[in-house]
Amino acid sequence: MTMFTKKADDGHPPSDAAEAEKRTNFDDRDHSPSATLRDDEEGTLPMRSTSGVKEGETAPAGGNLLGEGTKSFRNMGRWDTSFVLITNQVGIGILSLPATLDILGIVPGVIAIIGLGILSTYTAYEMLQFQQRHPHCVNIVDMCRVVGHRPFEIAGAIVLLVNIMFTCSSATVTMSVGLNTMSDHGACTVAFMAVSAIGCWILCLPRTFKFVARVGVPSTLAVLAAVLIVMISLGVADPSNAPAVFDRKISVVGNPTFREGVGACLRICYSYAGNVGFPSVLAEMKDPAKDFVPALVWLQGFSIPLYVIVAVTIYCLAGQYTTSPALGSAPSIPAKAAYGIMLVALLSTGMVFGHTAIKYMYVFVLRRMNAAHEATSNTLKSWGSWVVCATIFWIVVFIVAAAVPVFDSILSISSATLIAWTTFGISAILWFHLNWHQLFKNWKKTSLTILNTLIIVQSLFMNSAGMYTAVTQLLDIFNDPNEEVEGAFTCADNSLF
């Protein structure tokens, strides 16, 4: 079923001319981000998205969300979407999973990986349901505005941008770890972060997700190749930081402290951080009602088994000497080779997430300049705006990465502050908005009401206990005399050797 077409009274779709007549010309609208038009008959205030389309307007499958006379961004089919979703999700997070099993134990760890994966699949489906009811939404900010008007719009914009900045900062920190490892700390860590940020900035310059889809296959293959190198090398040699003679210890059920357990779960949540970009992907699909669910099934059918296999295999081979990032568990030369290959996936992660944030900033800026009709045009104003937005974004990302130069800590802080909501909590709020008047209509609705309430409680728990855990663990690292990294903006070696 699609929500993008509207039948005429005779049962046939209205003509293009009729549809155009019913639309308000985009160029004549108020271009403020919170612009609204009053419905005289009902006295309601239809919302307008950051693309300029107001709530209640239909957007045909394959149509244009940026206004008449502009090139359509709706050009992604099922396979393009699958590759973008996989690239969006499979990346940095996988590197922390083997070490979480050392903390939680194999059985609880695998249950957590699978359970949180299934939960993130459900919350992604809730985003599709909301987007089908409100097809004018092109990002998570638009969805927040529909739910809570201007206050929620502002909160949604902050959550979107800060969350993606943390994710891209995580990619930058991980690349600095890899470059330090490969070069035996050949340069200042901050310099490696700057090089990583510049590389991602260059990759973010193309303006459509179609370009992003083309790097999906190389990125995924890079992840697979890197973890295969680690697994094979651990099968024939000892872990890098193990003594010459050692007994491998495997924990079936761990005995972590409260702080250790919460930290491990936060890093598992991070591996499912891709949901924040799903609304932007939906906005560029030709037919999301038909193609998004199959693409989502491909994503989770690939990523969840991959996460479990990689986590269990590396942990069982490295035992108590499993590191985070996991590539450091391998002997020195294979680890360097794995990091070199993994750089492709890390650059792709920065590109995909960065593109989502930059596109939001770009549309916002063009609307403020009354130039939204140029969004897909090759004009000096449009390209200049895109480049400036990309530059500002990656400068801020670099600053955040340099401030939190520890891999596990930046993943945990990101999960505790924002991924708690972008992957889980916000989707539950969207569900309540859609079903507010039928929460206990039948047993199915009652069950979903309880489930979504628990999802919101989980998000609040991650915000409070999770943030306490992440920050105190980071401070412990800074204060540990045995650690190389002693603070923010450091040149110290953050590699694992």
XYZ file of N, CA and C in Angstrom, residues 10 15 43 62 69 85 99 135 138 165 191 233 237 302 343 352 399 435 465:
57
model
N -13.499 9.810 -9.605
C -13.894 8.772 -10.554
C -13.079 7.495 -10.371
N -4.724 13.880 -12.789
C -3.714 14.211 -13.781
C -2.638 15.065 -13.150
N -9.365 24.836 11.192
C -8.627 25.616 12.173
C -7.356 24.964 12.641
N 8.140 8.551 -6.589
C 8.967 9.052 -7.658
C 8.839 10.532 -7.857
N 9.713 22.285 -10.585
C 10.778 22.875 -11.374
C 12.173 22.490 -10.924
N 21.568 1.215 3.565
C 21.273 0.836 4.949
C 22.412 0.014 5.553
N 34.854 -7.561 22.445
C 35.234 -7.211 23.820
C 34.032 -7.173 24.755
N 3.976 11.756 4.621
C 5.006 11.628 3.572
C 5.785 12.899 3.299
N 11.036 14.507 5.607
C 12.235 14.076 4.897
C 13.401 13.787 5.847
N 27.201 14.074 14.578
C 28.553 14.577 14.852
C 29.331 13.596 15.727
N 46.908 15.123 14.448
C 47.153 15.267 13.009
C 46.467 14.149 12.234
N 44.115 -14.816 11.335
C 45.413 -14.650 12.004
C 45.365 -15.169 13.439
N 47.896 -17.868 15.111
C 48.886 -17.211 15.974
C 48.207 -16.684 17.230
N 21.562 -9.592 7.285
C 23.012 -9.604 7.053
C 23.779 -9.198 8.306
N 39.891 1.068 6.761
C 39.783 2.505 6.525
C 38.728 2.825 5.471
N 28.419 8.561 4.923
C 26.973 8.322 4.972
C 26.315 9.158 6.062
N 36.817 18.631 16.208
C 36.975 19.145 17.576
C 36.454 18.132 18.597
N -0.962 6.249 17.348
C -1.947 5.338 17.946
C -2.542 5.848 19.253
N 21.918 6.384 33.665
C 22.958 5.445 34.088
C 24.032 5.300 33.024
